[in-house]
PDB file of C-alpha atoms in Angstrom:
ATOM      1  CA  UNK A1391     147.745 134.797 169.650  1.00 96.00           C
ATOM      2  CA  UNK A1392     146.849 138.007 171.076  1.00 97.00           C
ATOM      3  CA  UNK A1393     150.121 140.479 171.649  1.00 98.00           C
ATOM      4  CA  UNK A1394     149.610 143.477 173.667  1.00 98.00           C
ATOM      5  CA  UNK A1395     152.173 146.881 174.056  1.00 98.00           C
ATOM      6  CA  UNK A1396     152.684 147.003 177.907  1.00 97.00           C
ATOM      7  CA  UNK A1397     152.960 151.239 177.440  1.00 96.00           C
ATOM      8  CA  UNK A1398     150.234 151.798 175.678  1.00 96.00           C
ATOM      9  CA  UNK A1399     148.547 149.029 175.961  1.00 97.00           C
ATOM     10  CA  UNK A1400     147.662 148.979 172.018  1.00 97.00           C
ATOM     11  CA  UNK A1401     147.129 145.994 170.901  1.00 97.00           C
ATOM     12  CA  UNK A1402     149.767 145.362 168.447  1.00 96.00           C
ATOM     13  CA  UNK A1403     149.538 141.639 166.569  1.00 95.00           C
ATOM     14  CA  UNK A1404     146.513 139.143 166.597  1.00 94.00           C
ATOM     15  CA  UNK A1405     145.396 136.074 165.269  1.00 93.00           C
ATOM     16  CA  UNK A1406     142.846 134.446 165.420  1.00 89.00           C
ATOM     17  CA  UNK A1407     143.767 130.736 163.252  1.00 82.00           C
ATOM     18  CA  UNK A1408     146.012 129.412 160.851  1.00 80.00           C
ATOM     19  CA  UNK A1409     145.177 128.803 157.220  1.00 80.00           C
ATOM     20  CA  UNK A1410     143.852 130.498 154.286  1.00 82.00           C
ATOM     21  CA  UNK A1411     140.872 132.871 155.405  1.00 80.00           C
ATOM     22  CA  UNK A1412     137.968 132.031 153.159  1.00 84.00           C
ATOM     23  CA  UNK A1413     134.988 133.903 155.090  1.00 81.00           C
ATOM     24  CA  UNK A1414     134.024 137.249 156.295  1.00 83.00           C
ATOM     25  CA  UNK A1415     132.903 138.342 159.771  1.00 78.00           C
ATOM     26  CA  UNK A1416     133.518 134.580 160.703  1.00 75.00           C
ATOM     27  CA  UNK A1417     134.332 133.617 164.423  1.00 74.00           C
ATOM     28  CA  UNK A1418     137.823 134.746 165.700  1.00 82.00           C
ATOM     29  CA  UNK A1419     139.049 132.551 168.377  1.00 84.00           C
ATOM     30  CA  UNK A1420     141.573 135.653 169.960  1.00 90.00           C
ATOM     31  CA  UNK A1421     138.728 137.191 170.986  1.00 87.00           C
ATOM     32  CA  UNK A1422     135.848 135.315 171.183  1.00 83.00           C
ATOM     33  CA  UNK A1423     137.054 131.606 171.599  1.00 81.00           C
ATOM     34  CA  UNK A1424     135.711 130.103 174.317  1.00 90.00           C
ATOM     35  CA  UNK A1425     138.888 127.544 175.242  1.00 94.00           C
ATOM     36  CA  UNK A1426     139.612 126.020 178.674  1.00 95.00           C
ATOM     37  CA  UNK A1427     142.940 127.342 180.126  1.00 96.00           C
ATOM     38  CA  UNK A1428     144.138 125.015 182.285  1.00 95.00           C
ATOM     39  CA  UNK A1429     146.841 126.158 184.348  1.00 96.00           C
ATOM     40  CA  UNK A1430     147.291 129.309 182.850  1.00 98.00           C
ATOM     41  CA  UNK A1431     144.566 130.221 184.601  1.00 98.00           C
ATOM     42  CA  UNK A1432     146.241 129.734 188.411  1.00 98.00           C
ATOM     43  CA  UNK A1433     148.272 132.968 188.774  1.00 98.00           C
ATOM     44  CA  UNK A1434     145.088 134.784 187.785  1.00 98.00           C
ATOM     45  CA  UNK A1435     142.870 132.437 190.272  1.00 98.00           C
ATOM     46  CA  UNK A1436     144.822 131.349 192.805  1.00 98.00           C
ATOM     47  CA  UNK A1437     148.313 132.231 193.680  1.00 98.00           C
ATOM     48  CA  UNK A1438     148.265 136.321 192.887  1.00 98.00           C
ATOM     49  CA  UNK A1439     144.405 136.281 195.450  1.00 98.00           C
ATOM     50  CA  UNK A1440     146.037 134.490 197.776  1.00 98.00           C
ATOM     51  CA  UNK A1441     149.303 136.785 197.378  1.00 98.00           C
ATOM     52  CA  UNK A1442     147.298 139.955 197.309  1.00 98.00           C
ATOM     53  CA  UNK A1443     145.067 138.537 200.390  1.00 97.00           C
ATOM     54  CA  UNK A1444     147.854 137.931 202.654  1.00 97.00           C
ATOM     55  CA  UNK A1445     147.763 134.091 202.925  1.00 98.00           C
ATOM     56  CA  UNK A1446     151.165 133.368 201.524  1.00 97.00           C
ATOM     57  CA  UNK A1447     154.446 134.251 199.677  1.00 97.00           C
ATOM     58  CA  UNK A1448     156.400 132.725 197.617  1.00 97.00           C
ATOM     59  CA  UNK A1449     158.795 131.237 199.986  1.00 97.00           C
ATOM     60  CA  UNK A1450     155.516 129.408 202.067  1.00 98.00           C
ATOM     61  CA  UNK A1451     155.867 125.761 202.404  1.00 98.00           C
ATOM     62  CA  UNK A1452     152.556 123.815 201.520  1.00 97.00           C
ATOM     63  CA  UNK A1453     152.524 120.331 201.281  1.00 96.00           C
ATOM     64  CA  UNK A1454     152.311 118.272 197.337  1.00 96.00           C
ATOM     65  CA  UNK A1455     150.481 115.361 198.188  1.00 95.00           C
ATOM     66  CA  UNK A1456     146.382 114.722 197.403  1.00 94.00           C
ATOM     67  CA  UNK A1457     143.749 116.880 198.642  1.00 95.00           C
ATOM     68  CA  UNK A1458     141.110 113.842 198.430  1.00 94.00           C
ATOM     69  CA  UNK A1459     140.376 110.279 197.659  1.00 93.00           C
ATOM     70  CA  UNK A1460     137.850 110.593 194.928  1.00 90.00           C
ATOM     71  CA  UNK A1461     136.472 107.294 193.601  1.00 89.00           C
ATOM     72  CA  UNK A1462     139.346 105.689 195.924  1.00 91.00           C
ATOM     73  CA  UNK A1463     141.760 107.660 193.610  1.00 92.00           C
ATOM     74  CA  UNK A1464     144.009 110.169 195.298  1.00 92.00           C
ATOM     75  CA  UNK A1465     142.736 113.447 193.758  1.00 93.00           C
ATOM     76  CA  UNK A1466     143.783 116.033 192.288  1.00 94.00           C
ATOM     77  CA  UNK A1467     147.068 114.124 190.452  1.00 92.00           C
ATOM     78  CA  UNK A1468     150.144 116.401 188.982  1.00 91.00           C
ATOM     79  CA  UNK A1469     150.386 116.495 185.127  1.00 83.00           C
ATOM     80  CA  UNK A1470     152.990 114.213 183.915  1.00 75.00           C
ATOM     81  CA  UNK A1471     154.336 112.970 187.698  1.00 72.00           C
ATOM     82  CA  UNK A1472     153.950 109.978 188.523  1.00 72.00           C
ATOM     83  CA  UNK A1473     154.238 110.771 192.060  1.00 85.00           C
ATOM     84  CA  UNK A1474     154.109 113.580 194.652  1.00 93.00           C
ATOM     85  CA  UNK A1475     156.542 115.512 196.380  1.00 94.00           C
ATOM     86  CA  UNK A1476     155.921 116.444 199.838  1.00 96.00           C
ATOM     87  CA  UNK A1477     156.865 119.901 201.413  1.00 97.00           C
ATOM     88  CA  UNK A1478     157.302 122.347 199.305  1.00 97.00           C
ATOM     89  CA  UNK A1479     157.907 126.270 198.058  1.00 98.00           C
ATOM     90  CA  UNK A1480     154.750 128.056 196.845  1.00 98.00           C
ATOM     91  CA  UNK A1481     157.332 129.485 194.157  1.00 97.00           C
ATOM     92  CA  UNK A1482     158.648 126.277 192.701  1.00 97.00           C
ATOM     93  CA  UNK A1483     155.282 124.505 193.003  1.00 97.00           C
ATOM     94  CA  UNK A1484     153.730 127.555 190.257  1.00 97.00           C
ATOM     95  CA  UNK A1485     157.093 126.998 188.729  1.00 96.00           C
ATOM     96  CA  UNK A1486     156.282 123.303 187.769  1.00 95.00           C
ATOM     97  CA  UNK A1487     152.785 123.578 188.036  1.00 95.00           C
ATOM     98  CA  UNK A1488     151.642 121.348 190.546  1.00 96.00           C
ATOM     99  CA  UNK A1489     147.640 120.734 190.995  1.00 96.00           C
ATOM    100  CA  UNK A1490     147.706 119.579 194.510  1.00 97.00           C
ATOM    101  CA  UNK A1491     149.082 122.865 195.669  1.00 97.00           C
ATOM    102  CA  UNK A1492     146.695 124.760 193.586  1.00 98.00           C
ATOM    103  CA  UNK A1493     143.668 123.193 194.613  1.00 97.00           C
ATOM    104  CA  UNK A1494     144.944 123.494 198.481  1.00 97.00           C
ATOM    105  CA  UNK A1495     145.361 127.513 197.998  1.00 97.00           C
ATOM    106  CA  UNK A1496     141.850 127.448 196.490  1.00 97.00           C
ATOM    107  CA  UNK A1497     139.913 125.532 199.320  1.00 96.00           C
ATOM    108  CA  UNK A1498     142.025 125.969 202.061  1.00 97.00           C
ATOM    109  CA  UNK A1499     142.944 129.631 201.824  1.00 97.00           C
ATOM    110  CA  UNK A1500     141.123 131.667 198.808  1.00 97.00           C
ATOM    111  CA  UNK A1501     138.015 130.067 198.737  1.00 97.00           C
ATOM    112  CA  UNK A1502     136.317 129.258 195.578  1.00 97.00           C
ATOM    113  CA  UNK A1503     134.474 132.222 196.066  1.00 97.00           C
ATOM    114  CA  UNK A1504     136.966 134.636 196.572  1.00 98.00           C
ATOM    115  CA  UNK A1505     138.597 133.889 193.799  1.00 98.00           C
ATOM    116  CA  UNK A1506     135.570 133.149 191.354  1.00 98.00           C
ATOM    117  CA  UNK A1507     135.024 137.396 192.354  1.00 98.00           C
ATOM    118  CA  UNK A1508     139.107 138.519 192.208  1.00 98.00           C
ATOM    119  CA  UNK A1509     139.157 137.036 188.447  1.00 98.00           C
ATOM    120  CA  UNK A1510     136.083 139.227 187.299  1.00 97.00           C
ATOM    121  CA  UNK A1511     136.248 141.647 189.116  1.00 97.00           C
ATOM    122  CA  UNK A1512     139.970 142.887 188.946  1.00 98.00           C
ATOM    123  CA  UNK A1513     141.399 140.694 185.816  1.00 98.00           C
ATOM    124  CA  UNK A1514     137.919 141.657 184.084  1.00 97.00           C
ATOM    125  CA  UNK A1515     137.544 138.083 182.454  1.00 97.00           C
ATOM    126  CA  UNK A1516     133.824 136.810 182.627  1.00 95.00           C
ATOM    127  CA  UNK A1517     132.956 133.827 184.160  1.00 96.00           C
ATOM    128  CA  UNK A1518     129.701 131.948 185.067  1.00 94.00           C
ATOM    129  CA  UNK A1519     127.802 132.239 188.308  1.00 93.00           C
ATOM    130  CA  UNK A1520     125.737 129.430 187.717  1.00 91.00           C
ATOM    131  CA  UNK A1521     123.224 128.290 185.215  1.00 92.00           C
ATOM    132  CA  UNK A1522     121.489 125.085 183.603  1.00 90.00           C
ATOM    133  CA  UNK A1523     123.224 123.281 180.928  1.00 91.00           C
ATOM    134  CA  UNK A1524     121.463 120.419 179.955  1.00 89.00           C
ATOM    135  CA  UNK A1525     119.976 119.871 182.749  1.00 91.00           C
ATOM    136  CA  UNK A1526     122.501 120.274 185.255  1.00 90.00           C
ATOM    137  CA  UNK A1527     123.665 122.706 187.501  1.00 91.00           C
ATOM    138  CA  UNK A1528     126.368 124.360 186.525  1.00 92.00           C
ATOM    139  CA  UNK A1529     129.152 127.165 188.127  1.00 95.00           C
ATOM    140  CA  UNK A1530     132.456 128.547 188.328  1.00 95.00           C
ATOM    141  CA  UNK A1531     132.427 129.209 191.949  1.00 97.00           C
ATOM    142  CA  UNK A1532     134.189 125.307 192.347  1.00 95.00           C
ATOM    143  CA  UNK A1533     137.444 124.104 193.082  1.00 95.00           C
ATOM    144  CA  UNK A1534     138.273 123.517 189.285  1.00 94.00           C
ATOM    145  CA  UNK A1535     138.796 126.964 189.297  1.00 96.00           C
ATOM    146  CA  UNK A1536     141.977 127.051 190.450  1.00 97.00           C
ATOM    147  CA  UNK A1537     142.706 124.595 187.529  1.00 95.00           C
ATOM    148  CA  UNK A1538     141.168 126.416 184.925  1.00 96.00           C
ATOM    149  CA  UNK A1539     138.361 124.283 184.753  1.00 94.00           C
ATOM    150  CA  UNK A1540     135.892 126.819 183.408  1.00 95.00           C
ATOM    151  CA  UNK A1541     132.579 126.403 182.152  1.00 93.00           C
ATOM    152  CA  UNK A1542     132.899 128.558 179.076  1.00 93.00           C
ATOM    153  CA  UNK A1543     136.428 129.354 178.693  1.00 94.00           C
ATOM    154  CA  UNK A1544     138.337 132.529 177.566  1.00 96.00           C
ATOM    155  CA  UNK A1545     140.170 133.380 174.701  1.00 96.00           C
ATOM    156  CA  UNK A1546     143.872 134.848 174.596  1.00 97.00           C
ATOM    157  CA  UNK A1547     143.188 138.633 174.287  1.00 96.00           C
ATOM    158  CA  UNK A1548     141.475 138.572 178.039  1.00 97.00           C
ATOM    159  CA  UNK A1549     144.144 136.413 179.198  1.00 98.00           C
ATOM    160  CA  UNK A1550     146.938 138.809 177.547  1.00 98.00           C
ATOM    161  CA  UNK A1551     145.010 141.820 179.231  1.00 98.00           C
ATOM    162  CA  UNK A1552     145.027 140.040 182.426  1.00 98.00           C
ATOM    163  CA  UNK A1553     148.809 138.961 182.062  1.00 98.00           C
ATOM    164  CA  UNK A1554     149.511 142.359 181.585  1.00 98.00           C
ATOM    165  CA  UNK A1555     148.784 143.108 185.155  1.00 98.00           C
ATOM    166  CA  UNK A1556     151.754 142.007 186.457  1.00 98.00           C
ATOM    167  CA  UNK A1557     154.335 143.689 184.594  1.00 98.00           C
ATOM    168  CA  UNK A1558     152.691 147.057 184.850  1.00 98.00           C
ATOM    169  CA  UNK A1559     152.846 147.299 188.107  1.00 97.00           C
ATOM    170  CA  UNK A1560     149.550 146.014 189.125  1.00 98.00           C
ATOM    171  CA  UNK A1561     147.836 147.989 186.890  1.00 98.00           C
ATOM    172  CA  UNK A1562     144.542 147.132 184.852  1.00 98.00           C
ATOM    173  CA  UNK A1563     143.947 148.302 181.396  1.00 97.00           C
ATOM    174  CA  UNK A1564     142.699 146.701 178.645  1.00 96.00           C
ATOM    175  CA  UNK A1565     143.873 146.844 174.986  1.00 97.00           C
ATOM    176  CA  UNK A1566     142.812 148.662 172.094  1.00 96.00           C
ATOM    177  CA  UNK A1567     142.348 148.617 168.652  1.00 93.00           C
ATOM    178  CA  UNK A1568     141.388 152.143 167.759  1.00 93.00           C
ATOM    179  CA  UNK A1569     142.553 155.046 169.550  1.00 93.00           C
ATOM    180  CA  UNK A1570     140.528 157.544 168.377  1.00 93.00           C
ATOM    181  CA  UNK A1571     138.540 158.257 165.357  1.00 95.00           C
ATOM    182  CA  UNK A1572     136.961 161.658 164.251  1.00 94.00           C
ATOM    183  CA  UNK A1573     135.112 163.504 161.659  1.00 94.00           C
ATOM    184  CA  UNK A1574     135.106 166.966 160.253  1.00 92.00           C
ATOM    185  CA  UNK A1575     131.688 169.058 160.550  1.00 92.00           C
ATOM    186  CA  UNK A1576     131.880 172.286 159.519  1.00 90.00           C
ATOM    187  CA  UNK A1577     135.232 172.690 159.783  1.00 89.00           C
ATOM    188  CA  UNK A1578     135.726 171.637 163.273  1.00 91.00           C
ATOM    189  CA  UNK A1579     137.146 168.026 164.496  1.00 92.00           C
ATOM    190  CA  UNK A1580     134.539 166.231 166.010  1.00 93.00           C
ATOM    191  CA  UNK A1581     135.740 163.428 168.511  1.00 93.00           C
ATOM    192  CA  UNK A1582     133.352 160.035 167.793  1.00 94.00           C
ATOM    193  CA  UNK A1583     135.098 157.539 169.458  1.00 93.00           C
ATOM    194  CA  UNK A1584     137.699 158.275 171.679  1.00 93.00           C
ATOM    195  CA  UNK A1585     139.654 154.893 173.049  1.00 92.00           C
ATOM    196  CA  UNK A1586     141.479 156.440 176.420  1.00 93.00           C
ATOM    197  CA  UNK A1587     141.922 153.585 178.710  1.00 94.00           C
ATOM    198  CA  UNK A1588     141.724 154.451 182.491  1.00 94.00           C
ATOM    199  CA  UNK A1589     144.227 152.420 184.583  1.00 96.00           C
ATOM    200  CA  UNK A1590     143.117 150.984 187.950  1.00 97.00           C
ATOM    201  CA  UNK A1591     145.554 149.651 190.166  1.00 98.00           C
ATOM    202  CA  UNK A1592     143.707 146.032 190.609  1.00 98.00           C
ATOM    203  CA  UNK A1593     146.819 144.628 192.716  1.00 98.00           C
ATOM    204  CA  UNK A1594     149.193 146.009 195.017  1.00 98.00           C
ATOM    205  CA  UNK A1595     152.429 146.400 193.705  1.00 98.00           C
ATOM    206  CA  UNK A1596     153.656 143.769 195.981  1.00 97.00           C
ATOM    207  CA  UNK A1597     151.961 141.081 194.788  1.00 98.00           C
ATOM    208  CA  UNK A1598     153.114 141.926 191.235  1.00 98.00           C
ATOM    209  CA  UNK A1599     156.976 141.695 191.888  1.00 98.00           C
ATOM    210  CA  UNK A1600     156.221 138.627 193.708  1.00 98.00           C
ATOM    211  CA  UNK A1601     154.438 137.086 190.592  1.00 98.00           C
ATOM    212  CA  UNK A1602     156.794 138.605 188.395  1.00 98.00           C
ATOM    213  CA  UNK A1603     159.826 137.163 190.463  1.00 97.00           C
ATOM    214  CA  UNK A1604     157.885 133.664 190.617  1.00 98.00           C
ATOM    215  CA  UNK A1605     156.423 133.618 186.794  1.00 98.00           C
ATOM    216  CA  UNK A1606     160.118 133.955 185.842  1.00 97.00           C
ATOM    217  CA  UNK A1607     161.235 130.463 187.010  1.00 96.00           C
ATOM    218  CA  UNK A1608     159.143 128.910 184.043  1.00 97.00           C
ATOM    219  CA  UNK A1609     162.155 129.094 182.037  1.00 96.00           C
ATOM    220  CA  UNK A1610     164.328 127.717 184.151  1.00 94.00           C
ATOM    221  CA  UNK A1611     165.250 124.250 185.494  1.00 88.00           C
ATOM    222  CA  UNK A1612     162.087 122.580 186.337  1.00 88.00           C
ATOM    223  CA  UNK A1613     159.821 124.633 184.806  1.00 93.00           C
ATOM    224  CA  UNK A1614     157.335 124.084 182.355  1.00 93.00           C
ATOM    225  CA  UNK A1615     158.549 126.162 179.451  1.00 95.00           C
ATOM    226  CA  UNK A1616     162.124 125.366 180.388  1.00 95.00           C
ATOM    227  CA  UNK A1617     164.576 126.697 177.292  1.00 95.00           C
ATOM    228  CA  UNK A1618     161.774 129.009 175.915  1.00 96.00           C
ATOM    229  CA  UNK A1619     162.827 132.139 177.504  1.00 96.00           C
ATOM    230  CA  UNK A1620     164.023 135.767 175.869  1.00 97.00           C
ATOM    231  CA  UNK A1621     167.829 135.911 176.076  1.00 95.00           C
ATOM    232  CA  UNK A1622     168.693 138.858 177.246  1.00 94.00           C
ATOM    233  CA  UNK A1623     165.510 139.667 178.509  1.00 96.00           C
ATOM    234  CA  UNK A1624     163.631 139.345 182.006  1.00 97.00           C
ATOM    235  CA  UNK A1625     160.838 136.952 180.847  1.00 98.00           C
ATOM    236  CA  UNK A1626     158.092 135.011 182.449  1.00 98.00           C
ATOM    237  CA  UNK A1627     154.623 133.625 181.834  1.00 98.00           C
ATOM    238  CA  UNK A1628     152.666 129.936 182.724  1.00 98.00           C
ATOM    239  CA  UNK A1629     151.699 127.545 180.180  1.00 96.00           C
ATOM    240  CA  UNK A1630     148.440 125.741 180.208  1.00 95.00           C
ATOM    241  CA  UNK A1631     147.162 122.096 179.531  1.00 92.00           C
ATOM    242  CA  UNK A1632     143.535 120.807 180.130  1.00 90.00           C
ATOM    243  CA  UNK A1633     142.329 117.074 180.547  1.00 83.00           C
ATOM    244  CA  UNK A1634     142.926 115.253 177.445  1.00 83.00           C
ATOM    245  CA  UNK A1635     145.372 117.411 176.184  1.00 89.00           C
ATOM    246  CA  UNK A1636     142.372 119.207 174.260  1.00 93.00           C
ATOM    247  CA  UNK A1637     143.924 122.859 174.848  1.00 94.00           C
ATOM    248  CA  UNK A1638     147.520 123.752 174.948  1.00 95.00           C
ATOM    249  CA  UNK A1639     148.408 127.314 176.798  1.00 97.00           C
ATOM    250  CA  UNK A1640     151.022 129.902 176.993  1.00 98.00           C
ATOM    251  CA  UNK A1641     150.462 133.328 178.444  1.00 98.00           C
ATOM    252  CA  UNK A1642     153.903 135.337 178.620  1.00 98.00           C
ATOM    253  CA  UNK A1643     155.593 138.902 178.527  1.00 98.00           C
ATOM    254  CA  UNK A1644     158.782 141.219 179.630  1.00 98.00           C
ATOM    255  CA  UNK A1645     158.458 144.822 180.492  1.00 98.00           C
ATOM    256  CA  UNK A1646     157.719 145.553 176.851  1.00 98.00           C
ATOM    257  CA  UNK A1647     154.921 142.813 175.274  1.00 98.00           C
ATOM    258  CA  UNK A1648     152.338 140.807 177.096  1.00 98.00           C
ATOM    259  CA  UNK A1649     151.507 137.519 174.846  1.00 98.00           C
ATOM    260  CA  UNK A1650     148.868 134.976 175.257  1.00 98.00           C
ATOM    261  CA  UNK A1651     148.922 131.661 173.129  1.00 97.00           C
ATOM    262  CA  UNK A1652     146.158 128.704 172.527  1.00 96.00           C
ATOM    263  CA  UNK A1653     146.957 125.843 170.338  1.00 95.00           C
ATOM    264  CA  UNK A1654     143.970 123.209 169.687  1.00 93.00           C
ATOM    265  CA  UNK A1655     141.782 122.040 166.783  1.00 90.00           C
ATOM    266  CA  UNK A1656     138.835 123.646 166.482  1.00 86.00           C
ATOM    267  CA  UNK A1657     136.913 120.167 166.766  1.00 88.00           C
ATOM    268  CA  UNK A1658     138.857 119.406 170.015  1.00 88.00           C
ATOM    269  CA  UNK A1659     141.335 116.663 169.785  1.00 90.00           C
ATOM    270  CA  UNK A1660     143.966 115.027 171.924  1.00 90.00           C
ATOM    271  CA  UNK A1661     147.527 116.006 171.044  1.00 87.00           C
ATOM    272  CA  UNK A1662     150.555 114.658 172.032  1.00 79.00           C
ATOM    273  CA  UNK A1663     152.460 115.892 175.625  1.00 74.00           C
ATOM    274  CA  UNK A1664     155.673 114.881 174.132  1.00 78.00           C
ATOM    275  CA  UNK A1665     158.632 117.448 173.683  1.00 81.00           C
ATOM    276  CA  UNK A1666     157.855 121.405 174.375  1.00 89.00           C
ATOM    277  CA  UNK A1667     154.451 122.965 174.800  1.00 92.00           C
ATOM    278  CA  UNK A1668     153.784 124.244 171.066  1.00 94.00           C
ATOM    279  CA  UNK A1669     151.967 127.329 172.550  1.00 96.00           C
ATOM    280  CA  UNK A1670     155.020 128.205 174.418  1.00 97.00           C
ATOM    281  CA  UNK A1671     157.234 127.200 171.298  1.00 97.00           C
ATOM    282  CA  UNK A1672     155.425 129.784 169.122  1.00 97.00           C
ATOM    283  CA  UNK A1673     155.226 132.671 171.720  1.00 98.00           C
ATOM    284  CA  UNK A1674     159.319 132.412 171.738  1.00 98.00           C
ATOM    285  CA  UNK A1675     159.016 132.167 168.112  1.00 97.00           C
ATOM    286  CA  UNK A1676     156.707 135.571 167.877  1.00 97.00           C
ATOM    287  CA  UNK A1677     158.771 137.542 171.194  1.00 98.00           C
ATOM    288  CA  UNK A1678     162.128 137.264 170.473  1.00 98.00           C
ATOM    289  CA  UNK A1679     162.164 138.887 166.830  1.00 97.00           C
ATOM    290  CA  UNK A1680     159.793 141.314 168.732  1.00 97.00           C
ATOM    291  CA  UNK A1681     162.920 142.100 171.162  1.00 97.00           C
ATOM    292  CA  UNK A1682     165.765 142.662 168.652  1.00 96.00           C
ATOM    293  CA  UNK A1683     167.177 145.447 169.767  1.00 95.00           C
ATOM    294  CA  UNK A1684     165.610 146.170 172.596  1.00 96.00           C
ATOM    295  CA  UNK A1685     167.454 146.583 175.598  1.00 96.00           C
ATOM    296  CA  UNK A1686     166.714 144.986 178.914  1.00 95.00           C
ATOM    297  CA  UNK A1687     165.003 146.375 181.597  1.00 94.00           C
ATOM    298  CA  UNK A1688     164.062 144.742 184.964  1.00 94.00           C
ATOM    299  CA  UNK A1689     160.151 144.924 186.283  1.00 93.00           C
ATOM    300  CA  UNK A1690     159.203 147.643 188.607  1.00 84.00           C
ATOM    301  CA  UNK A1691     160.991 147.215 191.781  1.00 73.00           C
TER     302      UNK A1691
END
């Protein structure tokens, strides 16, 4: 879990595995796990480009049924439906994260390539242009994109600093350990490392309330995280799952905190879809101590 102070952008809780720590300088998976995200990825690759780009809002119609016969399979299928549903809302297809619609943003509207650029170049997450692995070609600039079908992952500080885009307005910043460290020299304070983080606006503001208004519904009836919210609070966030059920994904925050959560085995392994999504089940677990006492506030209008 990475968790990351929307004002200052400090960021203020991490952790990178369970258990008792029994190395030093060891790998951290918050920030440099390399873990599919599924469909946390889609606000971030799909719906806020296509948003921003002028191709849609939330209350377009697109249609939930296959994008292809692949194999003579219809392709791509909806996590845990057994069947598709026809016309509907760009909203309540984020809302309960359906693949067909995601996929048809991507190659119909975005573009593979678009997007591949919008996620590294204004959510600042790295992704691969294309090289060999094992003798294949391989890229991100592909429909699995808009799935989260990466070729090396990301880990859940960029995905909390990306996140953190849409409640601040459409605003890019980063997060920071250190804010400043310095050193007397003869007297005077000498500045070594100064941690300032310049804010550029990535998104229009638009395109944030609308993601903010649609992320929102993933508490709600239908949604994927449905029960998990803040009460008292204006929540939202998207979780994740990737094929096998290898990676489990939830990326959430309110005006205050922006949190990112991946649950898997380090070895991956297939874990159950039944009941909640654990990710999502520990960010409520984390947030709403975090909120005690806070009062609510809205996202900027």
């Amino acid at each position: 879990i990475a968790v990351i102070d929307n004002q200052t952008h400090n960021l203020v809780a991490i952790a990178g595995q369970f258990g008792e720590k029994t190395i030093n300088r060891g790998s951290n998976y918050a920030n440099s796990g390399s873990r599919q995200p599924g469909s946390a990825f889609k606000p971030l690759a799909v719906y806020s480009p296509a948003i921003e780009l002028g191709y849609i809002s939330p209350v377009s119609v697109l249609d939930d049924y296959p994008y292809q016969i692949l194999g003579g399979k219809p392709w791509p299928k909806n996590s845990g439906a057994s069947h598709y549903r026809g016309h509907i809302t760009v909203a309540e297809a984020l809302k309960r994260s359906l693949n067909t619609i995601a996929v048809r943003l991507m190659n119909d509207y975005v573009t593979p390539e678009e997007s591949f650029k919008f996620v590294q170049d204004r959510y600042h997450i790295d992704l691969e242009e294309g090289r060999m692995i094992r003798g294949k070609w391989t890229s991100d600039i592909t429909t699995p994109l808009a799935m989260g079908g990466l070729t090396d992952g990301t880990n859940v500080r960029d995905m909390a600093e990306a996140y953190s885009v849409f409640p601040n307005n459409g605003v890019y910043q980063g997060s920071r350990t250190v804010l400043k460290i310095t050193q007397l020299v003869d007297g005077q304070e000498v500045t070594l490392v100064d941690n300032t983080l310049e804010r550029e606006q990535v998104i229009k503001p638009t395109t944030a309330w609308y993601m903010n208004d649609m992320l929102q519904g993933v508490f709600t009836g239908g949604g994927t995280a449905y029960g998990l919210g803040i009460k008292g609070q204006h929540a939202a966030g998207k979780t994740g799952t990737t094929s096998d059920n290898y990676d489990r994904w939830f990326v959430g925050y309110t005006p205050y905190y922006t949190a990112a959560v991946w649950v898997g085995y380090e070895t991956p392994y297939k874990m159950s879809l039944k009941g909640k999504n654990p990710a999502a089940v520990l960010w409520n677990q984390v947030m709403v101590p975090l909120h005690e006492g806070l009062e609510d506030r809205n996202y900027a209008d």
